[in-house]
CSV table of C-alpha atoms in Angstrom, one decimal:
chain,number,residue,atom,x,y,z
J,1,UNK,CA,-23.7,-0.3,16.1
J,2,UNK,CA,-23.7,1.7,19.2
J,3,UNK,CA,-20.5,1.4,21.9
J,4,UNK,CA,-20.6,2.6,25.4
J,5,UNK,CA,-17.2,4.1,26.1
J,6,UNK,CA,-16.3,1.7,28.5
J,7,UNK,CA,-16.6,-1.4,26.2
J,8,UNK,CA,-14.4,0.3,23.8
J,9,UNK,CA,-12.0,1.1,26.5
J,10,UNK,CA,-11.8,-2.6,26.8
J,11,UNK,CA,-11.9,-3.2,23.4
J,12,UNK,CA,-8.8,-0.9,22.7
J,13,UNK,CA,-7.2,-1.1,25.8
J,14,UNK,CA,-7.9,2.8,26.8
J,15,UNK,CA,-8.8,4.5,30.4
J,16,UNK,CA,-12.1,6.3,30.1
J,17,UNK,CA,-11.8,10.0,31.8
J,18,UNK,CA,-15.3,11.4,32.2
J,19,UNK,CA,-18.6,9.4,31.7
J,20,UNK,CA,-18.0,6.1,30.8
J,21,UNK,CA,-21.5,4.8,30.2
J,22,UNK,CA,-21.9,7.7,27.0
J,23,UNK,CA,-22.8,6.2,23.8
J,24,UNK,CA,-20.9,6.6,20.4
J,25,UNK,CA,-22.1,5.5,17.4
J,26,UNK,CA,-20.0,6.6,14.6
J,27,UNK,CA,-16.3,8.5,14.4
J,28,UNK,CA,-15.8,12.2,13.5
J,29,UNK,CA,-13.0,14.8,13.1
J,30,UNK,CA,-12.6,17.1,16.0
J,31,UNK,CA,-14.4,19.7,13.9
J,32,UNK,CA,-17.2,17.8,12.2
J,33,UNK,CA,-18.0,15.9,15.6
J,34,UNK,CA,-21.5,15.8,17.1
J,35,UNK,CA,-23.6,14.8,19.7
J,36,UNK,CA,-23.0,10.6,19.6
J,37,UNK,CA,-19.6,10.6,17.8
J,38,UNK,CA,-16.1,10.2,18.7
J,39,UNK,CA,-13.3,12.0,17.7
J,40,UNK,CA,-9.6,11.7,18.0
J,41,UNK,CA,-6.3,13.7,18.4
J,42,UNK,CA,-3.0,12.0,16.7
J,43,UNK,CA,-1.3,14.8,15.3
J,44,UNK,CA,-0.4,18.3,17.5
J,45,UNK,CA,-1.3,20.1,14.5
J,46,UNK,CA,-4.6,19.9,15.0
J,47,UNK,CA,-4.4,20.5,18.7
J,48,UNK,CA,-6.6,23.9,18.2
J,49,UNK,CA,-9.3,21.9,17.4
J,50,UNK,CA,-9.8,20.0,20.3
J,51,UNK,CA,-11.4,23.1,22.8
J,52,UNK,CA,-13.9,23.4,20.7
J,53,UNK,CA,-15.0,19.8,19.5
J,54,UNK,CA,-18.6,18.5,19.9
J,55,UNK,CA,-17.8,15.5,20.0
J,56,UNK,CA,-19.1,13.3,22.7
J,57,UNK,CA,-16.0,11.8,23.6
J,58,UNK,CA,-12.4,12.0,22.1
J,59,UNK,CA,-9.5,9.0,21.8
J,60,UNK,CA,-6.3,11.2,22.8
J,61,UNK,CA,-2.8,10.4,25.0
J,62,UNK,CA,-2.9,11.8,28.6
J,63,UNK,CA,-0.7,14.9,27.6
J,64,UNK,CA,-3.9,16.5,26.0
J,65,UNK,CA,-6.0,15.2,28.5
J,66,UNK,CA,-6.3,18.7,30.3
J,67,UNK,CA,-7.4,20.7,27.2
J,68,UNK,CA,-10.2,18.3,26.5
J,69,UNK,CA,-13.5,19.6,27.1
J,70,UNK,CA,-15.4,16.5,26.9
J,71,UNK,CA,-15.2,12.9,27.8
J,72,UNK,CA,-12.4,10.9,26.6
J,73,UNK,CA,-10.6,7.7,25.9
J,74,UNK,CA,-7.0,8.2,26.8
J,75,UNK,CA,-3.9,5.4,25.5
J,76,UNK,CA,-0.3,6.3,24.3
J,77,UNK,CA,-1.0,5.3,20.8
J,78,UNK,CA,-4.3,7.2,20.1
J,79,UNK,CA,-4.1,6.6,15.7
J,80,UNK,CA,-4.0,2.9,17.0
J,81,UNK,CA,-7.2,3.6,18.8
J,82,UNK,CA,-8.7,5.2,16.0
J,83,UNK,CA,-8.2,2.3,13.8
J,84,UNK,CA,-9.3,0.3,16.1
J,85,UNK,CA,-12.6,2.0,16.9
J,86,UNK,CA,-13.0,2.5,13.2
J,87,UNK,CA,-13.4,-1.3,13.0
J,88,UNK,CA,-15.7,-1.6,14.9
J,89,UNK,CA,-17.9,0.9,13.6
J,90,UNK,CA,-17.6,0.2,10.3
J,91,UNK,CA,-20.3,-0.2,8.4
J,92,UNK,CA,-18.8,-0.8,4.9
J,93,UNK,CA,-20.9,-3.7,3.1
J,94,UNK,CA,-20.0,-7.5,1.9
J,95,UNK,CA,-19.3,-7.1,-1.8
J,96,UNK,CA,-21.6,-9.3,-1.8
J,97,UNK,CA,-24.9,-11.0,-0.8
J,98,UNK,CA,-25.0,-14.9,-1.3
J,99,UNK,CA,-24.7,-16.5,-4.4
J,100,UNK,CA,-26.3,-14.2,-7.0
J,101,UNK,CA,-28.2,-16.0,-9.7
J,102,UNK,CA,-26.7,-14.9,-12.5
J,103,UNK,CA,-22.8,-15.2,-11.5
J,104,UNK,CA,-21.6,-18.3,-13.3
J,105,UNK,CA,-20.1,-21.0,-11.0
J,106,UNK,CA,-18.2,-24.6,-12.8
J,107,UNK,CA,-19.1,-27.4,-11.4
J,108,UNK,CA,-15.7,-28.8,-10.7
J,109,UNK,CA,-15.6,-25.5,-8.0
J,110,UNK,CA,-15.0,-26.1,-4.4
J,111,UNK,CA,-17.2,-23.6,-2.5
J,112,UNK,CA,-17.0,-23.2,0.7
J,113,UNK,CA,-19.5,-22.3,3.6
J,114,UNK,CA,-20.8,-18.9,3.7
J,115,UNK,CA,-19.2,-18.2,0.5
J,116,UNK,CA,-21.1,-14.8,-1.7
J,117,UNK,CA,-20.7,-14.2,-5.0
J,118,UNK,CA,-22.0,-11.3,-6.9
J,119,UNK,CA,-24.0,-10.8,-10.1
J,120,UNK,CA,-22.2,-11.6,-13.2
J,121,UNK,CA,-18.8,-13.3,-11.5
J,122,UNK,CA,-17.0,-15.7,-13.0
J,123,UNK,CA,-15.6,-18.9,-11.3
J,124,UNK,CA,-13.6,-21.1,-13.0
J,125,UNK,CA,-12.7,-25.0,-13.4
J,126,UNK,CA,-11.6,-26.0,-10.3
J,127,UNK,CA,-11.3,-22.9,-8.1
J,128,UNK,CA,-11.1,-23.4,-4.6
J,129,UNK,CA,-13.0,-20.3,-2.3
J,130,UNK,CA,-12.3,-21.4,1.5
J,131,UNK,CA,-15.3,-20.1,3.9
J,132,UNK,CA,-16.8,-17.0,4.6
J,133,UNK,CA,-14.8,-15.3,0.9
J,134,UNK,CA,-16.8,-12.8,-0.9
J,135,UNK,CA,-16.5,-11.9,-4.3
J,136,UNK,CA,-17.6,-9.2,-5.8
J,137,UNK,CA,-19.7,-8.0,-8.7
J,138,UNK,CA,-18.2,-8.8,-12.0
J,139,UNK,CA,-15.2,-10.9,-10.8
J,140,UNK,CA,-13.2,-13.3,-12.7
J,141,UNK,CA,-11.5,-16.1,-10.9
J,142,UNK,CA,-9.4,-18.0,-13.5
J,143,UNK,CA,-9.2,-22.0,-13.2
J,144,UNK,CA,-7.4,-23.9,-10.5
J,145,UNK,CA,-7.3,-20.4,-8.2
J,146,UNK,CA,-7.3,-20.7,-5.1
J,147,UNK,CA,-9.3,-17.7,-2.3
J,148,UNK,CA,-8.5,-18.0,1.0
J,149,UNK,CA,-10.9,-17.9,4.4
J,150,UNK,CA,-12.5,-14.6,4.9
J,151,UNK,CA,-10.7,-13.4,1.7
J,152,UNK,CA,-13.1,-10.1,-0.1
J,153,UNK,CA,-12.6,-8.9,-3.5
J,154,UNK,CA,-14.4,-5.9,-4.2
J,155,UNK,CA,-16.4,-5.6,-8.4
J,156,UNK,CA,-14.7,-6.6,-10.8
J,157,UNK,CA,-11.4,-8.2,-10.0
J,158,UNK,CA,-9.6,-10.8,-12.2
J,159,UNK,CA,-7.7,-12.8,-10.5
J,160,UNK,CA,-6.1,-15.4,-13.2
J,161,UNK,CA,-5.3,-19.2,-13.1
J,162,UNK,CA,-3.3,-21.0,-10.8
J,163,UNK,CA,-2.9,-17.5,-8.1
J,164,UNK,CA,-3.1,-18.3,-4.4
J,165,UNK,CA,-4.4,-15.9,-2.2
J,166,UNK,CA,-4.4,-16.6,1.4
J,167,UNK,CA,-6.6,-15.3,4.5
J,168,UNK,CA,-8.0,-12.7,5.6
J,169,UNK,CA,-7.2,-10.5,2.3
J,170,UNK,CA,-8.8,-7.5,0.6
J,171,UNK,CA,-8.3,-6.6,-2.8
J,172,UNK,CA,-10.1,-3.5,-4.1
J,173,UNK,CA,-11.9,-2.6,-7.5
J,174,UNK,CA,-10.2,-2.9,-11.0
J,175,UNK,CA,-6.5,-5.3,-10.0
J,176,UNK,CA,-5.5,-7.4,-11.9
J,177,UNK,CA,-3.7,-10.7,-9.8
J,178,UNK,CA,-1.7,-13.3,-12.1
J,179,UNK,CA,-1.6,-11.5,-15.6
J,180,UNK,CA,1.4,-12.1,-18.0
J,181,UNK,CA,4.9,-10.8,-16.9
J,182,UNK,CA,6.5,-8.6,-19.6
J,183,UNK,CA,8.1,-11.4,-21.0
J,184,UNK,CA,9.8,-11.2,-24.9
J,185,UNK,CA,12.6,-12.7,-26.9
J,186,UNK,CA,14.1,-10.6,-30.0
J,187,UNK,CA,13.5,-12.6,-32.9
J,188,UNK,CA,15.1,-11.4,-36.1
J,189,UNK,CA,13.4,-7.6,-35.2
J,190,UNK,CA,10.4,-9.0,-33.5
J,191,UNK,CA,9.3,-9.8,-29.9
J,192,UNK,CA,8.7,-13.2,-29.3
J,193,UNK,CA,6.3,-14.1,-26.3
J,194,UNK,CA,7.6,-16.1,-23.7
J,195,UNK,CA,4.7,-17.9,-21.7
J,196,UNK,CA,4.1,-17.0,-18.4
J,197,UNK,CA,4.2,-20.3,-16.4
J,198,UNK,CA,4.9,-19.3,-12.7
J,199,UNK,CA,1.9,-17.5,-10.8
J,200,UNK,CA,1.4,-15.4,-7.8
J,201,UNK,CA,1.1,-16.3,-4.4
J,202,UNK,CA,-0.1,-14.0,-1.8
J,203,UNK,CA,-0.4,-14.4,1.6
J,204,UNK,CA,-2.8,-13.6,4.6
J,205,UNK,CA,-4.0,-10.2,5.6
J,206,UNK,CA,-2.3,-8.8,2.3
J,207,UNK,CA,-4.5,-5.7,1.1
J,208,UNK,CA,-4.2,-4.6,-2.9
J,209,UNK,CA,-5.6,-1.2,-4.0
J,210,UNK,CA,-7.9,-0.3,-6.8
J,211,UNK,CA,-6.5,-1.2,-10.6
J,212,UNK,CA,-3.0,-2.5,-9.2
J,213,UNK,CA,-1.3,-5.1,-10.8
J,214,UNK,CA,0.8,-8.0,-9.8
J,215,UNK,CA,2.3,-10.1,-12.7
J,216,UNK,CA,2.7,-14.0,-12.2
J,217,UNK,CA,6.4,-15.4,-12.5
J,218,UNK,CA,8.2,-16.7,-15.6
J,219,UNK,CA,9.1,-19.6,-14.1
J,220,UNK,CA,8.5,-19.5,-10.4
J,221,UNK,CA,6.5,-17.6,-9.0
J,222,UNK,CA,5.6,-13.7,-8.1
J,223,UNK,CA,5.6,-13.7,-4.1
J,224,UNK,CA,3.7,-10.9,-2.0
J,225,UNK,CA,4.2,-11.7,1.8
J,226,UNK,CA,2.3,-11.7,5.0
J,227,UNK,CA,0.5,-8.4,5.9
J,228,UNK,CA,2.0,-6.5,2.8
J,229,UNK,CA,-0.1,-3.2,2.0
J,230,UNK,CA,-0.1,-2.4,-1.9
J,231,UNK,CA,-1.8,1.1,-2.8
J,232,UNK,CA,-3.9,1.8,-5.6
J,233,UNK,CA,-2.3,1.9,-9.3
J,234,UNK,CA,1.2,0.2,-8.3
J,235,UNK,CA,2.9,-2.1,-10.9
J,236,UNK,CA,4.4,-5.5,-9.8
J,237,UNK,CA,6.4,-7.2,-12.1
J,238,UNK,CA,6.8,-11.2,-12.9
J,239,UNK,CA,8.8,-12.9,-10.2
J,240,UNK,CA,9.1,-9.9,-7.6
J,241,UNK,CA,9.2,-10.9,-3.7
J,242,UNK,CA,7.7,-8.6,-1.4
J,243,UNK,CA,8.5,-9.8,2.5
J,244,UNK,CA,6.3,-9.5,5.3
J,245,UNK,CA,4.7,-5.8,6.5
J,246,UNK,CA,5.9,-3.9,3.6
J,247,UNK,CA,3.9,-1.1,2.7
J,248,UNK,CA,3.9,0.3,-0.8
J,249,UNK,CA,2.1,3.9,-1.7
J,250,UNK,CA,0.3,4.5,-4.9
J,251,UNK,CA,1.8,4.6,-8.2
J,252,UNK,CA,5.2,2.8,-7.7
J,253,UNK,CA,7.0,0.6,-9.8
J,254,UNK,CA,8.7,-2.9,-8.9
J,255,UNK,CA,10.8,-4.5,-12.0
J,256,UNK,CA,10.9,-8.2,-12.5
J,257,UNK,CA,13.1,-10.2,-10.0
J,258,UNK,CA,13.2,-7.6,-7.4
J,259,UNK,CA,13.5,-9.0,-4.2
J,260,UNK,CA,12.1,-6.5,-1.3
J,261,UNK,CA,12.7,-7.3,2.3
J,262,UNK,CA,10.5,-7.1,5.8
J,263,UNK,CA,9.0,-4.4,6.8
J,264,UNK,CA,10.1,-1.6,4.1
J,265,UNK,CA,7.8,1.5,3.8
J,266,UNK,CA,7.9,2.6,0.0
J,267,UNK,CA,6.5,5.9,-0.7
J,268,UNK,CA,4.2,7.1,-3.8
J,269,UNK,CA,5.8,6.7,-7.7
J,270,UNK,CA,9.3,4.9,-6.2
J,271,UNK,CA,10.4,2.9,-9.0
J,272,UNK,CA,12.8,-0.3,-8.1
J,273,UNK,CA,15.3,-2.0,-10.7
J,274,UNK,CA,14.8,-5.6,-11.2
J,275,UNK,CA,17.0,-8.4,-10.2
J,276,UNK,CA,18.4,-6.8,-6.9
J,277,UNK,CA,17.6,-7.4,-3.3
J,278,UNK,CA,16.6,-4.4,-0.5
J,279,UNK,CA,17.4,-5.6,3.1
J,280,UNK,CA,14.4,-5.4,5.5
J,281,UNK,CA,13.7,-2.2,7.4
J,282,UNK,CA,14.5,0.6,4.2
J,283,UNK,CA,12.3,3.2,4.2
J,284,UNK,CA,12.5,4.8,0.3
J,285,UNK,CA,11.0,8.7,-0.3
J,286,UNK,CA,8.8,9.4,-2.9
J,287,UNK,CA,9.9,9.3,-7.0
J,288,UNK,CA,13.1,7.9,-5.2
J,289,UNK,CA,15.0,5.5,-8.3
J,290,UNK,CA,16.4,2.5,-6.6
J,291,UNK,CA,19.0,1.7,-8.9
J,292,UNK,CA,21.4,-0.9,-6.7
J,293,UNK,CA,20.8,-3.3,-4.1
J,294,UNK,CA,20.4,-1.9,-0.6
J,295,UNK,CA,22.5,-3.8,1.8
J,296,UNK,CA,21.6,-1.8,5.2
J,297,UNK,CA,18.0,-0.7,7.0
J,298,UNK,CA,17.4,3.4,6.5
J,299,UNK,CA,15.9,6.3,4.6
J,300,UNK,CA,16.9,6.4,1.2
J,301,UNK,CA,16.1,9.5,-1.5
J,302,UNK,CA,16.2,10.9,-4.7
J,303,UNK,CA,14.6,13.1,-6.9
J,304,UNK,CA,14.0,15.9,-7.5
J,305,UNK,CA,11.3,18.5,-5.1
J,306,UNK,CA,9.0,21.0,-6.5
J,307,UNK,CA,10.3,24.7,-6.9
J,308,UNK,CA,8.7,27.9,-8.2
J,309,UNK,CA,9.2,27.5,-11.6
J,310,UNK,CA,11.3,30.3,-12.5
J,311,UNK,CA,14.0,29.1,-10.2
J,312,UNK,CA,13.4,25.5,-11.8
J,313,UNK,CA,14.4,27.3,-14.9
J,314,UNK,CA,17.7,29.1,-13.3
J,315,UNK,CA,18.5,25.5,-11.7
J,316,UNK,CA,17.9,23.7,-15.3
J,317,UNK,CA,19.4,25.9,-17.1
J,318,UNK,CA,23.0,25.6,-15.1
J,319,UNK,CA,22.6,21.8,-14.6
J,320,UNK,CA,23.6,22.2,-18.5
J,321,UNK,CA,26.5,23.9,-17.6
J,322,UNK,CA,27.8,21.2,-15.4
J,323,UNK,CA,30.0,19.7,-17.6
J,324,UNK,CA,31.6,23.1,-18.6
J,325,UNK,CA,31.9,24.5,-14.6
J,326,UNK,CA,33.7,20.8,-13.9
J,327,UNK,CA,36.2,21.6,-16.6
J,328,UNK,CA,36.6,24.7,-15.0
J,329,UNK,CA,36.9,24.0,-11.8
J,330,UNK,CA,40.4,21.4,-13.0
J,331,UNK,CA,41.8,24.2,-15.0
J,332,UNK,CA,41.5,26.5,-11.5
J,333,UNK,CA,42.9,23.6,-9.1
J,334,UNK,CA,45.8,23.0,-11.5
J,335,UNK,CA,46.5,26.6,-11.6
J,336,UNK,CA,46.3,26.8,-7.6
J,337,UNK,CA,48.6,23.8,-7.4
J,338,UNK,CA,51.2,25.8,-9.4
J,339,UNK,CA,50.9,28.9,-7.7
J,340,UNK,CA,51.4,26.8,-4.1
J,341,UNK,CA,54.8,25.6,-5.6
C-alpha cells in the first residue's frame, strides 16, 4: 500500500517538512533506504546516518530536522511514529485463508463471521471463536475454549480446554496456553499428580511469543492482563497474575502464585519466586533473581555481568575466600578496638 506523506502525517499526527504529496511505500533503515521508502531516526547513535540516507522521506523530532537532507515527518516521539507507520505498511499475512478443508471443526463449535482456519487445525467440542479470529496451520483449540474478536494464532498453537483469550490478541508459533501446572504430592517416595482444574484467562491486546508457555491454575485460574507483552520462550507457571501493560523479555521465569503488578518491564532470563506480590511500576534487569516481594515502583538488579575471563577467574577464585577475609577482617577490628583503649 502506497501513503502520501501527508496522509501519514495525519495518520500519526506528524508535520510534513518538504514535499508532502511524495509517496512511500515500505520502511527502511537510514542506510538501506531507497527511492519510495521511509526511514526514521530514534536513537542519536545513529545520527551519522541521516546525511546520507536515500530515503525518500524520514520520521524524526525537530532537533534533527536541520541535518536532514530529504523530506521528513517531524513529531516528538518519532519510534511511536515508526510503529505506527509500520502498521500501516505491513504486509504480514492472515495465518490463515478461510476455512481450509482439511482442519477438523466439531459440530457443537460456535464460529463466528469471517472466522479462518488453517489446514490440519483442530477445534474442539464446544469452542467458541468470536468474529474475524484466525487460526493458524496446525492449531489445537481444546474443548469449551474460548478466542476472542480479531484474536490470530500463528501454526501450530495449542491452546487447551476451558482457556479464555480475549480481543484483539496475537500469539505466535509453538506456545503452549492452558497446559498442566507443575503440580505433585510426595507419596511414600513418589509424585503424585494433582489435577489441574483452574485455566488461563487472558485478556485483550495480549501478545505471546513463539514456544512460550502459560500453565492453567490449580484451582483458580492463571491470569495474564490487559495489553501484557510475553516474549518468546518465557515460562509461566499455574496461578501467576500478570497486570495490565507488563512486558516480559525472552526467556524468563515466573513461579506458581506470583502475583506481578501494572506496568512492570521484566528484562530477558529474570526469574520470579512464587507466592509473592511485585507492586506496579518495577522495572527488573536482566538474570535479576526476585527472591522477596517488591513493595515499592523502581529498577531492581542482580546478577552477575560478563567479564574477560581471566579476571572472572581472579574474582571467583577470592569469592572463596570470603568467608576467611570476613574472619579476618573481626580479628583486625577487635585488635583496633584494643589498641583505641
Amino acid at each position: 500500500m502506497n501513503y502520501t506523506l501527508a496522509e501519514l502525517a495525519q495518520k500519526i499526527g506528524a508535520e510534513v517538512s518538504g514535499d508532502e504529496n511524495i509517496t512511500v511505500s515500505s520502511l527502511a533503515t537510514l542506510e538501506g533506504a531507497g527511492a519510495g521508502q521511509i526511514a526514521f531516526l530514534a536513537n542519536s547513535k545513529y545520527r551519522q546516518s541521516l546525511a546520507g540516507t536515500n530515503a525518500s522521506a524520514v520520521i524524526l523530532a525537530r532537533d534533527s530536522l536541520a541535518d536532514c537532507p530529504t523530506n521528513a515527518l517531524v513529531m516528538a516521539n518519532p519510534y511511536m511514529g515508526y510503529a505506527l507507520v509500520a502498521q500501516l505498511l505491513d504486509t504480514t499475512p492472515m495465518p490463515a485463508q478461510a476455512i481450509h478443508a482439511s482442519a477438523v471443526v466439531d459440530a457443537s463449535a460456535n464460529i463466528g463471521e469471517n472466522v479462518t482456519i488453517g489446514a490440519n487445525a483442530v477445534i474442539s467440542a464446544g469452542v467458541t471463536l468470536a468474529d474475524g479470529a484466525s487460526i493458524g496451520a496446525g492449531c489445537f483449540i481444546g474443548e469449551q475454549a474460548v478466542i476472542g474478536k480479531n484474536t490470530r494464532l500463528w501454526a501450530n498453537v495449542s491452546v487447551y480446554h476451558k482457556v479464555s483469550m480475549g480481543q484483539d490478541c496475537l500469539v505466535q508459533s509453538g506456545s503452549v496456553i492452558g497446559s498442566d501446572g507443575f503440580g505433585y504430592a510426595p507419596n511414600k517416595g513418589q509424585w503424585l499428580k494433582i489435577p489441574q482444574l483452574g485455566t488461563v484467562v487472558v485478556g485483550d491486546r495480549v501478545e505471546i511469543g513463539a514456544s512460550t508457555t502459560i500453565d492453567r491454575g490449580a484451582l483458580e485460574n492463571t491470569v495474564i492482563g490487559d495489553g501484557v507483552i510475553l516474549d518468546n520462550q518465557i515460562q509461566i507457571a499455574h496461578n501467576v497474575i500478570i497486570g495490565d501493560n507488563t512486558a516480559v523479555a525472552g526467556c524468563s521465569v515466573i513461579a506458581g502464585s506470583a502475583v506481578i503488578g501494572k506496568n512492570c518491564t521484566i528484562a530477558g532470563m529474570v526469574a520470579i519466586n512464587g507466592h509473592m506480590e511485585i507492586a506496579d511500576g518495577c522495572v527488573f534487569t536482566g538474570r535479576a533473581m526476585v527472591t522477596k516481594a517488591i513493595k515499592e515502583p523502581g529498577v531492581y538488579s542482580s546478577g552477575m555481568p560478563c567479564m574477560p575471563n581471566k579476571e572472572w577467574n581472579k574474582t571467583n577464585a577470592r569469592i572463596k575466600k570470603l568467608d576467611q577475609m570476613a574472619q579476618r577482617i573481626k580479628t583486625l577490628e577487635k585488635e583496633l578496638a584494643e589498641i583505641k583503649k
